[in-house]
Coordinates of C-alpha atoms in Angstrom, one line a residue:
X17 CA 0.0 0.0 0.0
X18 CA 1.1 3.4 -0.8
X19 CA -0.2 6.8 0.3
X20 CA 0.9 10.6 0.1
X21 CA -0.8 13.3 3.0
X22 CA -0.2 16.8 1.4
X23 CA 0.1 19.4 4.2
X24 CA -0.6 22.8 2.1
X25 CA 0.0 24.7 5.5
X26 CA 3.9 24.0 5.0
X27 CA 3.9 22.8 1.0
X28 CA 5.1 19.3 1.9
X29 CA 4.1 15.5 1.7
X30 CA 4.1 12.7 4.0
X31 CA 4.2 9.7 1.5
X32 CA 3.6 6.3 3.4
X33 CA 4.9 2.4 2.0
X34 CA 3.5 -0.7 3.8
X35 CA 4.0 -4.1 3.0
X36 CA 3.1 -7.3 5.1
X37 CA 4.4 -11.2 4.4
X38 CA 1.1 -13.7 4.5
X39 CA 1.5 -16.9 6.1
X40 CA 2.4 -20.0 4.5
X41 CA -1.1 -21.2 4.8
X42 CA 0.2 -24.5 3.2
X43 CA 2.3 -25.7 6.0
X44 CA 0.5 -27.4 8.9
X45 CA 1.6 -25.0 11.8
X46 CA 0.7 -21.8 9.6
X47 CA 3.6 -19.9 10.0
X48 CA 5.3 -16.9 8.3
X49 CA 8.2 -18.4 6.1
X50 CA 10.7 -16.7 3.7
X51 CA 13.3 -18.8 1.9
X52 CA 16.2 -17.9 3.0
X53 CA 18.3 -15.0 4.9
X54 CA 19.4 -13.0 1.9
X55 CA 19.0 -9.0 1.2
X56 CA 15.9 -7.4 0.0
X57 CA 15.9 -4.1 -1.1
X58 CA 12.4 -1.3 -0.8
X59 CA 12.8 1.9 -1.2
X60 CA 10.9 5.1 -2.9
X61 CA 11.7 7.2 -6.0
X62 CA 10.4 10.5 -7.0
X63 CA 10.3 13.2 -10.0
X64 CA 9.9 16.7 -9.7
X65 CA 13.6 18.1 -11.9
X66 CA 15.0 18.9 -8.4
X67 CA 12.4 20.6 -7.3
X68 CA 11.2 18.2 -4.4
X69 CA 13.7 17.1 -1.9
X70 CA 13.1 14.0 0.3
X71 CA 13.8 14.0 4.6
X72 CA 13.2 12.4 7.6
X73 CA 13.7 8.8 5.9
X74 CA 12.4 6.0 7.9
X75 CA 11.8 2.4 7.8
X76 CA 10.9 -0.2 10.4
X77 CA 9.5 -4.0 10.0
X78 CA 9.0 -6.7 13.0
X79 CA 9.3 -10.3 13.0
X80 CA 6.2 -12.0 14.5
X81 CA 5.2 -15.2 15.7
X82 CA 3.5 -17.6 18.4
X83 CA 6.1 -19.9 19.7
X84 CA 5.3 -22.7 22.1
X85 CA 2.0 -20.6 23.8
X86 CA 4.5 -17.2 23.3
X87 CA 4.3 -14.1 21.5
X88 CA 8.1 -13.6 19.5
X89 CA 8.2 -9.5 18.2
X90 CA 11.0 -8.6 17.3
X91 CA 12.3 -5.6 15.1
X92 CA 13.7 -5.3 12.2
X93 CA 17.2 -4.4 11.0
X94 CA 17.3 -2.2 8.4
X95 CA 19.9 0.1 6.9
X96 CA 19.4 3.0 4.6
X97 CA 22.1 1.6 1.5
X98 CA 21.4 4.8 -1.1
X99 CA 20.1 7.9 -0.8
X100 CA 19.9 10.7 -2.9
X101 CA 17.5 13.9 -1.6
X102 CA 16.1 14.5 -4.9
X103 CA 14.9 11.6 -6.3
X104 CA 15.2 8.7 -4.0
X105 CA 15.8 6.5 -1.0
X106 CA 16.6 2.4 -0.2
X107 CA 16.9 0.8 2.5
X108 CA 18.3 -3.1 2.5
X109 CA 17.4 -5.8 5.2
X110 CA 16.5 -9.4 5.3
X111 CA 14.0 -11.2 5.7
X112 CA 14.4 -14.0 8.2
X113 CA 16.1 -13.3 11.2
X114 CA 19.0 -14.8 12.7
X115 CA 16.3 -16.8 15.0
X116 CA 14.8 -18.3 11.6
X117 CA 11.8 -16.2 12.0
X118 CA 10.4 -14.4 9.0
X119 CA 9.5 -10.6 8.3
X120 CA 5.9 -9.7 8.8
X121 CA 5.2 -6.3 8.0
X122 CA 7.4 -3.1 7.0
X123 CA 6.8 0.6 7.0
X124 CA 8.6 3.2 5.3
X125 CA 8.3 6.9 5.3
X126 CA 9.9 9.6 3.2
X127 CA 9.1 13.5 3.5
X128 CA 8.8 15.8 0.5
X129 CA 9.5 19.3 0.5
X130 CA 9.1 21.6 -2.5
X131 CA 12.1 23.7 -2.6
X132 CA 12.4 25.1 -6.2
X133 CA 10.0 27.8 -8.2
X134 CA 6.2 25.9 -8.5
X135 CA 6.5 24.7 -12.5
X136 CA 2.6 24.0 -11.8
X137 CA 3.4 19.9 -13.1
X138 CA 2.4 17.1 -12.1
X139 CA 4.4 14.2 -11.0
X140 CA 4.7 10.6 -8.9
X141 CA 6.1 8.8 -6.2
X142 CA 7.1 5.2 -6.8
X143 CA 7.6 2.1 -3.8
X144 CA 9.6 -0.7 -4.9
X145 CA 10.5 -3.8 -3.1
X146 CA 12.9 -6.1 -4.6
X147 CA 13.0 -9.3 -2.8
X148 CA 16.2 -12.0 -4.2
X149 CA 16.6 -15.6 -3.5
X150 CA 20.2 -15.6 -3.6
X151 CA 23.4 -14.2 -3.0
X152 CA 23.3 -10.5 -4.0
X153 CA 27.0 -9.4 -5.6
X154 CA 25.9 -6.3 -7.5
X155 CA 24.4 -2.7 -6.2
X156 CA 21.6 -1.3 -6.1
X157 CA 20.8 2.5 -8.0
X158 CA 18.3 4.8 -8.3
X159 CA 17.6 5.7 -12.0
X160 CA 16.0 9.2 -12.7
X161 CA 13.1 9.3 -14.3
X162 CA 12.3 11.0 -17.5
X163 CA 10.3 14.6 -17.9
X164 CA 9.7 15.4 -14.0
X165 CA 8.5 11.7 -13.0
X166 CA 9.9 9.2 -10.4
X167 CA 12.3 6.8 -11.6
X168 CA 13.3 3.0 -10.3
X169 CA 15.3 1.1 -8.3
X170 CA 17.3 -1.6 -9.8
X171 CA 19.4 -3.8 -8.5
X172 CA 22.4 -5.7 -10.8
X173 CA 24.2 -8.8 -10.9
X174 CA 21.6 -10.9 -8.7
X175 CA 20.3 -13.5 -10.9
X176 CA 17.4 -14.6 -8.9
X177 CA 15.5 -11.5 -7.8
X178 CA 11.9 -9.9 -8.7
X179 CA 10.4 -6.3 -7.9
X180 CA 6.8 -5.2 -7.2
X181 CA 6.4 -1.8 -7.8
X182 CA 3.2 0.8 -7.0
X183 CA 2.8 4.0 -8.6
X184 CA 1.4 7.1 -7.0
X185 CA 0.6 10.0 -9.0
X186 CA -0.7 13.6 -8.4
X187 CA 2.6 15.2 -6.5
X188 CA 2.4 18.8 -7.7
X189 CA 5.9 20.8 -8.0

């Protein structure tokens, strides 16, 4: 899910990613599962031609679970890998801690500020998550979008990998 609060007050945004991991409602004992402890990747991308520059970055996640009549939540780690303030933010984690448990839900949060001369356009904000089954050995980038709108995330040399990506237009700068 992806939102964006505009506060005209102070001319900024407050754009929102969530994500939540369902259950492997396959197994017998209904558990969260992810394959394996490698890096995943979410992040957001924005357009604007430098108008719009991004702050207060956050992202936070917990691993849940019921374990022998007990509640296990515990938080994520996360670090921010790339940032740049005018068109993007990732942040890397993984998704089964070192306790085997799996990721259940993430939030991420971004702050937009219009900083340049209004150009009275139109653009988006895009959330990407790019989860890999393997080994990662390449980076991840931000590319800049084209004509004032958000760009991608991509991430090279990992082999097994896909993205999911939402699109969220109507950011004015």
């Amino acid at each position: 899910m992806l939102t964006a609060d505009y506060y005209a007050d102070s001319d900024w945004y407050k754009v929102s990613g969530f994500s939540m991991w369902e259950k492997n409602y396959s197994s017998n004992d209904n558990k969260y599962i992810a394959e394996k402890g490698y890096e995943d990747y979410v992040g957001f991308t924005w357009g604007g031609e430098g108008t719009i520059q991004g702050s207060d970055y956050n992202m936070r996640g917990y691993f849940s679970d019921f374990v022998n009549n007990q509640s296990y939540n515990k938080p994520l780690s996360v670090s921010r890998c790339l940032t740049n303030s005018f068109s993007g933010v990732v942040w890397q984690f993984i998704e089964k801690n070192q306790d085997g448990k799996s990721l259940t839900q993430g939030s991420s949060y971004v702050t937009l500020t219009k900083v340049g001369e209004l150009q009275n356009k139109m653009t988006s904000v895009r959330f990407t998550y790019i989860h890999t089954y393997d080994i990662v050995k390449g980076t991840v980038s931000i590319n800049v979008g084209a004509g004032g709108l958000a760009g991608g995330i991509s991430l090279s040399s990992a082999e097994k990998q896909w993205q999911i990506e939402i699109d969220l237009s109507g950011i004015e700068y």
